[in-house]
Amino acid sequence: MAEGRQVSGMADLLVRFVSALAMAALAIAALWLGGWVWIGFVALGAGIVLWEWNRLVRCFGIGATPQLIWTLCGTLYVGAAALAMVQVRLSYDMLTVLIAFLVPVVVVDVGAYFAGRTIGGPKIAPRISPSKTWAGLGGGALAASIVALGIEAGDVLPGSIPGLSVTGIVLAVLIGTLIAVIAQAGDFFESWMKRRAGVKDSSNLIPGHGGVFDRLDGFVAVFFVLFCVAVAPGFVG
């Protein structure tokens, strides 16, 4: 029996790996091509996330009016994040977007996973997400800060301070920590929605991973905040 479970576990891990590789390849290809391909890719992802959002809301057991409010809020939340994703690609080249805007969010999950598994310790909000620990949040913040330090040292973004000056280090750590907190908040929010809906995943579209919202919850939160602080003021102005 133990051997059977081990084989099943390895098969599940292989499915997750292949799915993750396919998603990464599609995202990088769309990012590289840019233009309407990237806009279409982001629009497709946003549409699926919004569909999953409404799918969860329908399981809340609430009336028609509250459902409509949730749908409008989801449209604003996901739509704003999608606009920010489009805007950064229109403003920067593919490599800059990948290194400065996407990788920091990815490494938050990686750092949080390994720190949480290795260190463990107190949970942040066990009723919402039993696996999330304060150590994991710290690991995610550390990983994002290291990436931010590399971006700062390499002068990847216009206006950054080249070299590891004290100001640059402090700024990088603050940005890395902020990205980790926002990404984890997005993760918690989606976990809360799933718990309220009484489901494990937002959908089963991605083999081994669940739904698109499950994989992009941190990205949506980070890019929503980016839209609020950087993109929206440009529209208003």
PDB file of C-alpha atoms in Angstrom:
ATOM      1  CA  MET A   1       0.000   0.000   0.000  1.00  0.00           C
ATOM      2  CA  ALA A   2       2.779   2.418   0.926  1.00  0.00           C
ATOM      3  CA  GLU A   3       4.486   1.744  -2.394  1.00  0.00           C
ATOM      4  CA  GLY A   4       1.226   2.428  -4.226  1.00  0.00           C
ATOM      5  CA  ARG A   5       0.799   5.742  -2.442  1.00  0.00           C
ATOM      6  CA  GLN A   6       4.403   6.662  -3.279  1.00  0.00           C
ATOM      7  CA  VAL A   7       3.860   5.906  -6.977  1.00  0.00           C
ATOM      8  CA  SER A   8       0.622   7.926  -6.920  1.00  0.00           C
ATOM      9  CA  GLY A   9       2.422  10.812  -5.218  1.00  0.00           C
ATOM     10  CA  MET A  10       5.188  10.779  -7.826  1.00  0.00           C
ATOM     11  CA  ALA A  11       2.587  10.736 -10.613  1.00  0.00           C
ATOM     12  CA  ASP A  12       0.780  13.726  -9.074  1.00  0.00           C
ATOM     13  CA  LEU A  13       4.086  15.569  -8.751  1.00  0.00           C
ATOM     14  CA  LEU A  14       4.887  14.860 -12.406  1.00  0.00           C
ATOM     15  CA  VAL A  15       1.472  16.176 -13.486  1.00  0.00           C
ATOM     16  CA  ARG A  16       1.993  19.350 -11.437  1.00  0.00           C
ATOM     17  CA  PHE A  17       5.471  19.836 -12.897  1.00  0.00           C
ATOM     18  CA  VAL A  18       4.338  19.379 -16.516  1.00  0.00           C
ATOM     19  CA  SER A  19       1.363  21.708 -15.978  1.00  0.00           C
ATOM     20  CA  ALA A  20       3.578  24.362 -14.370  1.00  0.00           C
ATOM     21  CA  LEU A  21       6.103  24.062 -17.201  1.00  0.00           C
ATOM     22  CA  ALA A  22       3.383  24.442 -19.826  1.00  0.00           C
ATOM     23  CA  MET A  23       1.908  27.507 -18.081  1.00  0.00           C
ATOM     24  CA  ALA A  24       5.318  29.126 -17.747  1.00  0.00           C
ATOM     25  CA  ALA A  25       6.139  28.460 -21.410  1.00  0.00           C
ATOM     26  CA  LEU A  26       2.849  30.006 -22.578  1.00  0.00           C
ATOM     27  CA  ALA A  27       3.298  33.070 -20.372  1.00  0.00           C
ATOM     28  CA  ILE A  28       6.900  33.656 -21.476  1.00  0.00           C
ATOM     29  CA  ALA A  29       5.992  33.187 -25.154  1.00  0.00           C
ATOM     30  CA  ALA A  30       3.139  35.721 -24.876  1.00  0.00           C
ATOM     31  CA  LEU A  31       5.395  38.097 -22.959  1.00  0.00           C
ATOM     32  CA  TRP A  32       8.132  37.793 -25.595  1.00  0.00           C
ATOM     33  CA  LEU A  33       5.723  38.402 -28.499  1.00  0.00           C
ATOM     34  CA  GLY A  34       4.123  41.328 -26.657  1.00  0.00           C
ATOM     35  CA  GLY A  35       1.599  43.594 -28.358  1.00  0.00           C
ATOM     36  CA  TRP A  36      -1.814  42.119 -29.051  1.00  0.00           C
ATOM     37  CA  VAL A  37      -0.611  38.617 -28.188  1.00  0.00           C
ATOM     38  CA  TRP A  38       0.203  39.708 -24.627  1.00  0.00           C
ATOM     39  CA  ILE A  39      -3.021  41.709 -24.395  1.00  0.00           C
ATOM     40  CA  GLY A  40      -5.026  38.702 -25.556  1.00  0.00           C
ATOM     41  CA  PHE A  41      -3.179  36.375 -23.174  1.00  0.00           C
ATOM     42  CA  VAL A  42      -3.833  38.660 -20.206  1.00  0.00           C
ATOM     43  CA  ALA A  43      -7.479  39.164 -21.232  1.00  0.00           C
ATOM     44  CA  LEU A  44      -7.989  35.391 -21.485  1.00  0.00           C
ATOM     45  CA  GLY A  45      -6.439  34.817 -18.063  1.00  0.00           C
ATOM     46  CA  ALA A  46      -8.489  37.625 -16.516  1.00  0.00           C
ATOM     47  CA  GLY A  47     -11.674  36.242 -18.053  1.00  0.00           C
ATOM     48  CA  ILE A  48     -11.014  32.778 -16.619  1.00  0.00           C
ATOM     49  CA  VAL A  49     -10.155  34.187 -13.185  1.00  0.00           C
ATOM     50  CA  LEU A  50     -13.364  36.231 -13.190  1.00  0.00           C
ATOM     51  CA  TRP A  51     -15.365  33.154 -14.222  1.00  0.00           C
ATOM     52  CA  GLU A  52     -13.846  31.230 -11.311  1.00  0.00           C
ATOM     53  CA  TRP A  53     -14.515  34.185  -8.998  1.00  0.00           C
ATOM     54  CA  ASN A  54     -18.213  34.119  -9.922  1.00  0.00           C
ATOM     55  CA  ARG A  55     -18.236  30.336  -9.637  1.00  0.00           C
ATOM     56  CA  LEU A  56     -17.100  30.660  -6.016  1.00  0.00           C
ATOM     57  CA  VAL A  57     -19.573  33.462  -5.301  1.00  0.00           C
ATOM     58  CA  ARG A  58     -22.468  31.320  -6.534  1.00  0.00           C
ATOM     59  CA  CYS A  59     -21.571  28.830  -3.801  1.00  0.00           C
ATOM     60  CA  PHE A  60     -21.769  31.477  -1.051  1.00  0.00           C
ATOM     61  CA  GLY A  61     -25.497  30.982  -0.615  1.00  0.00           C
ATOM     62  CA  ILE A  62     -26.304  34.689  -0.904  1.00  0.00           C
ATOM     63  CA  GLY A  63     -29.041  36.565  -2.732  1.00  0.00           C
ATOM     64  CA  ALA A  64     -29.045  38.013  -6.233  1.00  0.00           C
ATOM     65  CA  THR A  65     -28.133  41.558  -5.176  1.00  0.00           C
ATOM     66  CA  PRO A  66     -25.090  40.543  -3.065  1.00  0.00           C
ATOM     67  CA  GLN A  67     -23.973  38.285  -5.923  1.00  0.00           C
ATOM     68  CA  LEU A  68     -24.178  41.229  -8.319  1.00  0.00           C
ATOM     69  CA  ILE A  69     -22.091  43.355  -5.928  1.00  0.00           C
ATOM     70  CA  TRP A  70     -19.493  40.578  -5.680  1.00  0.00           C
ATOM     71  CA  THR A  71     -19.427  40.305  -9.476  1.00  0.00           C
ATOM     72  CA  LEU A  72     -18.881  44.048  -9.869  1.00  0.00           C
ATOM     73  CA  CYS A  73     -16.121  44.022  -7.226  1.00  0.00           C
ATOM     74  CA  GLY A  74     -14.475  41.056  -8.923  1.00  0.00           C
ATOM     75  CA  THR A  75     -14.622  42.784 -12.297  1.00  0.00           C
ATOM     76  CA  LEU A  76     -12.941  45.879 -10.853  1.00  0.00           C
ATOM     77  CA  TYR A  77     -10.343  43.849  -8.929  1.00  0.00           C
ATOM     78  CA  VAL A  78      -9.363  41.480 -11.720  1.00  0.00           C
ATOM     79  CA  GLY A  79      -9.811  44.084 -14.469  1.00  0.00           C
ATOM     80  CA  ALA A  80      -7.530  46.595 -12.756  1.00  0.00           C
ATOM     81  CA  ALA A  81      -4.843  43.944 -12.278  1.00  0.00           C
ATOM     82  CA  ALA A  82      -5.124  42.955 -15.962  1.00  0.00           C
ATOM     83  CA  LEU A  83      -4.761  46.572 -17.077  1.00  0.00           C
ATOM     84  CA  ALA A  84      -1.606  46.906 -14.974  1.00  0.00           C
ATOM     85  CA  MET A  85      -0.182  43.719 -16.518  1.00  0.00           C
ATOM     86  CA  VAL A  86      -0.829  45.090 -19.989  1.00  0.00           C
ATOM     87  CA  GLN A  87       0.595  48.508 -19.120  1.00  0.00           C
ATOM     88  CA  VAL A  88       3.917  47.216 -17.781  1.00  0.00           C
ATOM     89  CA  ARG A  89       4.525  45.275 -21.012  1.00  0.00           C
ATOM     90  CA  LEU A  90       3.701  48.356 -23.075  1.00  0.00           C
ATOM     91  CA  SER A  91       6.132  50.385 -20.963  1.00  0.00           C
ATOM     92  CA  TYR A  92       9.057  47.943 -20.663  1.00  0.00           C
ATOM     93  CA  ASP A  93      10.769  45.250 -22.679  1.00  0.00           C
ATOM     94  CA  MET A  94      10.103  41.560 -22.131  1.00  0.00           C
ATOM     95  CA  LEU A  95      13.154  40.870 -19.950  1.00  0.00           C
ATOM     96  CA  THR A  96      12.497  43.832 -17.649  1.00  0.00           C
ATOM     97  CA  VAL A  97       8.868  42.806 -17.126  1.00  0.00           C
ATOM     98  CA  LEU A  98       9.907  39.223 -16.429  1.00  0.00           C
ATOM     99  CA  ILE A  99      12.679  40.080 -13.954  1.00  0.00           C
ATOM    100  CA  ALA A 100      11.225  43.151 -12.252  1.00  0.00           C
ATOM    101  CA  PHE A 101       7.481  42.439 -12.204  1.00  0.00           C
ATOM    102  CA  LEU A 102       6.834  38.695 -12.483  1.00  0.00           C
ATOM    103  CA  VAL A 103       9.790  36.912 -10.889  1.00  0.00           C
ATOM    104  CA  PRO A 104       9.441  38.732  -7.515  1.00  0.00           C
ATOM    105  CA  VAL A 105       5.886  37.398  -7.131  1.00  0.00           C
ATOM    106  CA  VAL A 106       6.915  33.887  -8.161  1.00  0.00           C
ATOM    107  CA  VAL A 107       9.774  33.730  -5.656  1.00  0.00           C
ATOM    108  CA  VAL A 108       7.430  34.793  -2.842  1.00  0.00           C
ATOM    109  CA  ASP A 109       5.601  31.480  -3.254  1.00  0.00           C
ATOM    110  CA  VAL A 110       8.860  29.539  -3.554  1.00  0.00           C
ATOM    111  CA  GLY A 111      10.448  31.192  -0.516  1.00  0.00           C
ATOM    112  CA  ALA A 112       7.270  30.835   1.540  1.00  0.00           C
ATOM    113  CA  TYR A 113       6.952  27.151   0.646  1.00  0.00           C
ATOM    114  CA  PHE A 114      10.497  26.191   1.597  1.00  0.00           C
ATOM    115  CA  ALA A 115      10.644  28.367   4.714  1.00  0.00           C
ATOM    116  CA  GLY A 116       7.262  27.108   5.873  1.00  0.00           C
ATOM    117  CA  ARG A 117       8.239  23.478   5.322  1.00  0.00           C
ATOM    118  CA  THR A 118      11.711  23.848   6.839  1.00  0.00           C
ATOM    119  CA  ILE A 119      10.995  26.107   9.811  1.00  0.00           C
ATOM    120  CA  GLY A 120       7.275  25.686  10.414  1.00  0.00           C
ATOM    121  CA  GLY A 121       6.054  27.426  13.537  1.00  0.00           C
ATOM    122  CA  PRO A 122       2.944  29.474  14.265  1.00  0.00           C
ATOM    123  CA  LYS A 123       0.234  29.775  11.634  1.00  0.00           C
ATOM    124  CA  ILE A 124      -0.874  33.183  10.382  1.00  0.00           C
ATOM    125  CA  ALA A 125      -4.579  32.421  10.006  1.00  0.00           C
ATOM    126  CA  PRO A 126      -5.207  28.665  10.409  1.00  0.00           C
ATOM    127  CA  ARG A 127      -8.968  28.937   9.887  1.00  0.00           C
ATOM    128  CA  ILE A 128      -8.445  30.467   6.447  1.00  0.00           C
ATOM    129  CA  SER A 129      -5.256  28.780   5.251  1.00  0.00           C
ATOM    130  CA  PRO A 130      -3.892  26.099   7.630  1.00  0.00           C
ATOM    131  CA  SER A 131      -0.570  25.725   5.810  1.00  0.00           C
ATOM    132  CA  LYS A 132       0.519  29.392   5.892  1.00  0.00           C
ATOM    133  CA  THR A 133       3.041  30.247   8.625  1.00  0.00           C
ATOM    134  CA  TRP A 134       4.803  33.413   9.737  1.00  0.00           C
ATOM    135  CA  ALA A 135       8.073  31.712   8.829  1.00  0.00           C
ATOM    136  CA  GLY A 136       6.724  31.183   5.319  1.00  0.00           C
ATOM    137  CA  LEU A 137       5.829  34.847   5.031  1.00  0.00           C
ATOM    138  CA  GLY A 138       9.341  35.743   6.183  1.00  0.00           C
ATOM    139  CA  GLY A 139      10.838  33.355   3.641  1.00  0.00           C
ATOM    140  CA  GLY A 140       8.734  34.872   0.882  1.00  0.00           C
ATOM    141  CA  ALA A 141       9.751  38.387   1.906  1.00  0.00           C
ATOM    142  CA  LEU A 142      13.425  37.351   2.007  1.00  0.00           C
ATOM    143  CA  ALA A 143      13.246  35.765  -1.449  1.00  0.00           C
ATOM    144  CA  ALA A 144      11.515  38.802  -2.963  1.00  0.00           C
ATOM    145  CA  SER A 145      13.994  41.133  -1.252  1.00  0.00           C
ATOM    146  CA  ILE A 146      16.941  39.226  -2.731  1.00  0.00           C
ATOM    147  CA  VAL A 147      15.432  39.580  -6.203  1.00  0.00           C
ATOM    148  CA  ALA A 148      14.750  43.270  -5.550  1.00  0.00           C
ATOM    149  CA  LEU A 149      18.377  43.707  -4.458  1.00  0.00           C
ATOM    150  CA  GLY A 150      19.515  42.170  -7.740  1.00  0.00           C
ATOM    151  CA  ILE A 151      17.204  44.474  -9.686  1.00  0.00           C
ATOM    152  CA  GLU A 152      18.507  47.490  -7.772  1.00  0.00           C
ATOM    153  CA  ALA A 153      22.142  46.501  -8.161  1.00  0.00           C
ATOM    154  CA  GLY A 154      21.708  45.857 -11.873  1.00  0.00           C
ATOM    155  CA  ASP A 155      19.834  49.119 -12.474  1.00  0.00           C
ATOM    156  CA  VAL A 156      17.116  47.139 -14.263  1.00  0.00           C
ATOM    157  CA  LEU A 157      14.389  49.769 -13.908  1.00  0.00           C
ATOM    158  CA  PRO A 158      14.771  53.411 -14.914  1.00  0.00           C
ATOM    159  CA  GLY A 159      15.195  55.595 -11.848  1.00  0.00           C
ATOM    160  CA  SER A 160      16.666  52.867  -9.671  1.00  0.00           C
ATOM    161  CA  ILE A 161      19.862  53.550  -7.779  1.00  0.00           C
ATOM    162  CA  PRO A 162      22.676  51.446  -9.314  1.00  0.00           C
ATOM    163  CA  GLY A 163      24.875  49.523  -6.931  1.00  0.00           C
ATOM    164  CA  LEU A 164      24.106  48.297  -3.435  1.00  0.00           C
ATOM    165  CA  SER A 165      24.043  51.621  -1.606  1.00  0.00           C
ATOM    166  CA  VAL A 166      22.428  51.790   1.827  1.00  0.00           C
ATOM    167  CA  THR A 167      19.431  53.570   0.315  1.00  0.00           C
ATOM    168  CA  GLY A 168      19.165  50.970  -2.428  1.00  0.00           C
ATOM    169  CA  ILE A 169      19.345  48.080   0.050  1.00  0.00           C
ATOM    170  CA  VAL A 170      16.694  49.559   2.331  1.00  0.00           C
ATOM    171  CA  LEU A 171      14.436  50.287  -0.633  1.00  0.00           C
ATOM    172  CA  ALA A 172      14.878  46.788  -2.047  1.00  0.00           C
ATOM    173  CA  VAL A 173      14.053  45.133   1.284  1.00  0.00           C
ATOM    174  CA  LEU A 174      10.985  47.332   1.732  1.00  0.00           C
ATOM    175  CA  ILE A 175       9.764  46.567  -1.779  1.00  0.00           C
ATOM    176  CA  GLY A 176      10.431  42.836  -1.391  1.00  0.00           C
ATOM    177  CA  THR A 177       8.595  42.727   1.930  1.00  0.00           C
ATOM    178  CA  LEU A 178       5.682  44.726   0.537  1.00  0.00           C
ATOM    179  CA  ILE A 179       5.368  42.405  -2.471  1.00  0.00           C
ATOM    180  CA  ALA A 180       5.387  39.374  -0.168  1.00  0.00           C
ATOM    181  CA  VAL A 181       2.707  40.826   2.120  1.00  0.00           C
ATOM    182  CA  ILE A 182       0.441  41.813  -0.786  1.00  0.00           C
ATOM    183  CA  ALA A 183       0.883  38.473  -2.574  1.00  0.00           C
ATOM    184  CA  GLN A 184       0.170  36.535   0.616  1.00  0.00           C
ATOM    185  CA  ALA A 185      -2.865  38.744   1.290  1.00  0.00           C
ATOM    186  CA  GLY A 186      -4.183  37.865  -2.166  1.00  0.00           C
ATOM    187  CA  ASP A 187      -3.589  34.195  -1.412  1.00  0.00           C
ATOM    188  CA  PHE A 188      -5.445  34.466   1.899  1.00  0.00           C
ATOM    189  CA  PHE A 189      -8.344  36.313   0.296  1.00  0.00           C
ATOM    190  CA  GLU A 190      -8.809  33.621  -2.340  1.00  0.00           C
ATOM    191  CA  SER A 191      -8.485  30.920   0.341  1.00  0.00           C
ATOM    192  CA  TRP A 192     -11.205  32.677   2.347  1.00  0.00           C
ATOM    193  CA  MET A 193     -13.461  32.736  -0.725  1.00  0.00           C
ATOM    194  CA  LYS A 194     -12.925  29.003  -1.261  1.00  0.00           C
ATOM    195  CA  ARG A 195     -13.632  28.215   2.395  1.00  0.00           C
ATOM    196  CA  ARG A 196     -16.825  30.248   2.295  1.00  0.00           C
ATOM    197  CA  ALA A 197     -17.823  28.469  -0.924  1.00  0.00           C
ATOM    198  CA  GLY A 198     -16.927  25.092   0.612  1.00  0.00           C
ATOM    199  CA  VAL A 199     -14.584  24.026  -2.200  1.00  0.00           C
ATOM    200  CA  LYS A 200     -10.922  23.019  -2.349  1.00  0.00           C
ATOM    201  CA  ASP A 201     -10.001  24.727  -5.640  1.00  0.00           C
ATOM    202  CA  SER A 202     -11.432  27.587  -7.680  1.00  0.00           C
ATOM    203  CA  SER A 203     -11.888  25.086 -10.563  1.00  0.00           C
ATOM    204  CA  ASN A 204     -10.158  22.029 -12.028  1.00  0.00           C
ATOM    205  CA  LEU A 205      -8.909  23.605 -15.266  1.00  0.00           C
ATOM    206  CA  ILE A 206      -5.200  23.033 -14.567  1.00  0.00           C
ATOM    207  CA  PRO A 207      -4.215  19.387 -13.935  1.00  0.00           C
ATOM    208  CA  GLY A 208      -2.568  19.060 -10.543  1.00  0.00           C
ATOM    209  CA  HIS A 209      -3.016  22.731  -9.689  1.00  0.00           C
ATOM    210  CA  GLY A 210      -6.737  23.414  -9.516  1.00  0.00           C
ATOM    211  CA  GLY A 211      -7.902  26.662 -11.059  1.00  0.00           C
ATOM    212  CA  VAL A 212      -6.262  29.637 -12.724  1.00  0.00           C
ATOM    213  CA  PHE A 213      -7.295  31.848  -9.791  1.00  0.00           C
ATOM    214  CA  ASP A 214      -5.494  29.408  -7.458  1.00  0.00           C
ATOM    215  CA  ARG A 215      -2.261  30.078  -9.337  1.00  0.00           C
ATOM    216  CA  LEU A 216      -2.710  33.793  -9.958  1.00  0.00           C
ATOM    217  CA  ASP A 217      -4.192  34.995  -6.657  1.00  0.00           C
ATOM    218  CA  GLY A 218      -0.912  36.625  -5.595  1.00  0.00           C
ATOM    219  CA  PHE A 219      -0.327  38.146  -9.037  1.00  0.00           C
ATOM    220  CA  VAL A 220      -3.829  39.634  -9.110  1.00  0.00           C
ATOM    221  CA  ALA A 221      -3.325  41.249  -5.696  1.00  0.00           C
ATOM    222  CA  VAL A 222       0.116  42.675  -6.522  1.00  0.00           C
ATOM    223  CA  PHE A 223      -0.906  44.046  -9.905  1.00  0.00           C
ATOM    224  CA  PHE A 224      -4.143  45.463  -8.485  1.00  0.00           C
ATOM    225  CA  VAL A 225      -2.086  47.485  -6.003  1.00  0.00           C
ATOM    226  CA  LEU A 226       0.310  48.442  -8.807  1.00  0.00           C
ATOM    227  CA  PHE A 227      -2.664  49.702 -10.821  1.00  0.00           C
ATOM    228  CA  CYS A 228      -3.903  51.778  -7.874  1.00  0.00           C
ATOM    229  CA  VAL A 229      -0.550  53.416  -7.137  1.00  0.00           C
ATOM    230  CA  ALA A 230       1.016  53.729 -10.601  1.00  0.00           C
ATOM    231  CA  VAL A 231      -1.446  53.209 -13.446  1.00  0.00           C
ATOM    232  CA  ALA A 232      -4.692  54.802 -12.193  1.00  0.00           C
ATOM    233  CA  PRO A 233      -3.062  58.180 -11.341  1.00  0.00           C
ATOM    234  CA  GLY A 234      -1.946  58.405 -14.985  1.00  0.00           C
ATOM    235  CA  PHE A 235      -5.515  57.885 -16.155  1.00  0.00           C
ATOM    236  CA  VAL A 236      -6.806  60.510 -13.746  1.00  0.00           C
ATOM    237  CA  GLY A 237      -4.081  62.966 -14.729  1.00  0.00           C
TER     238      GLY A 237
END
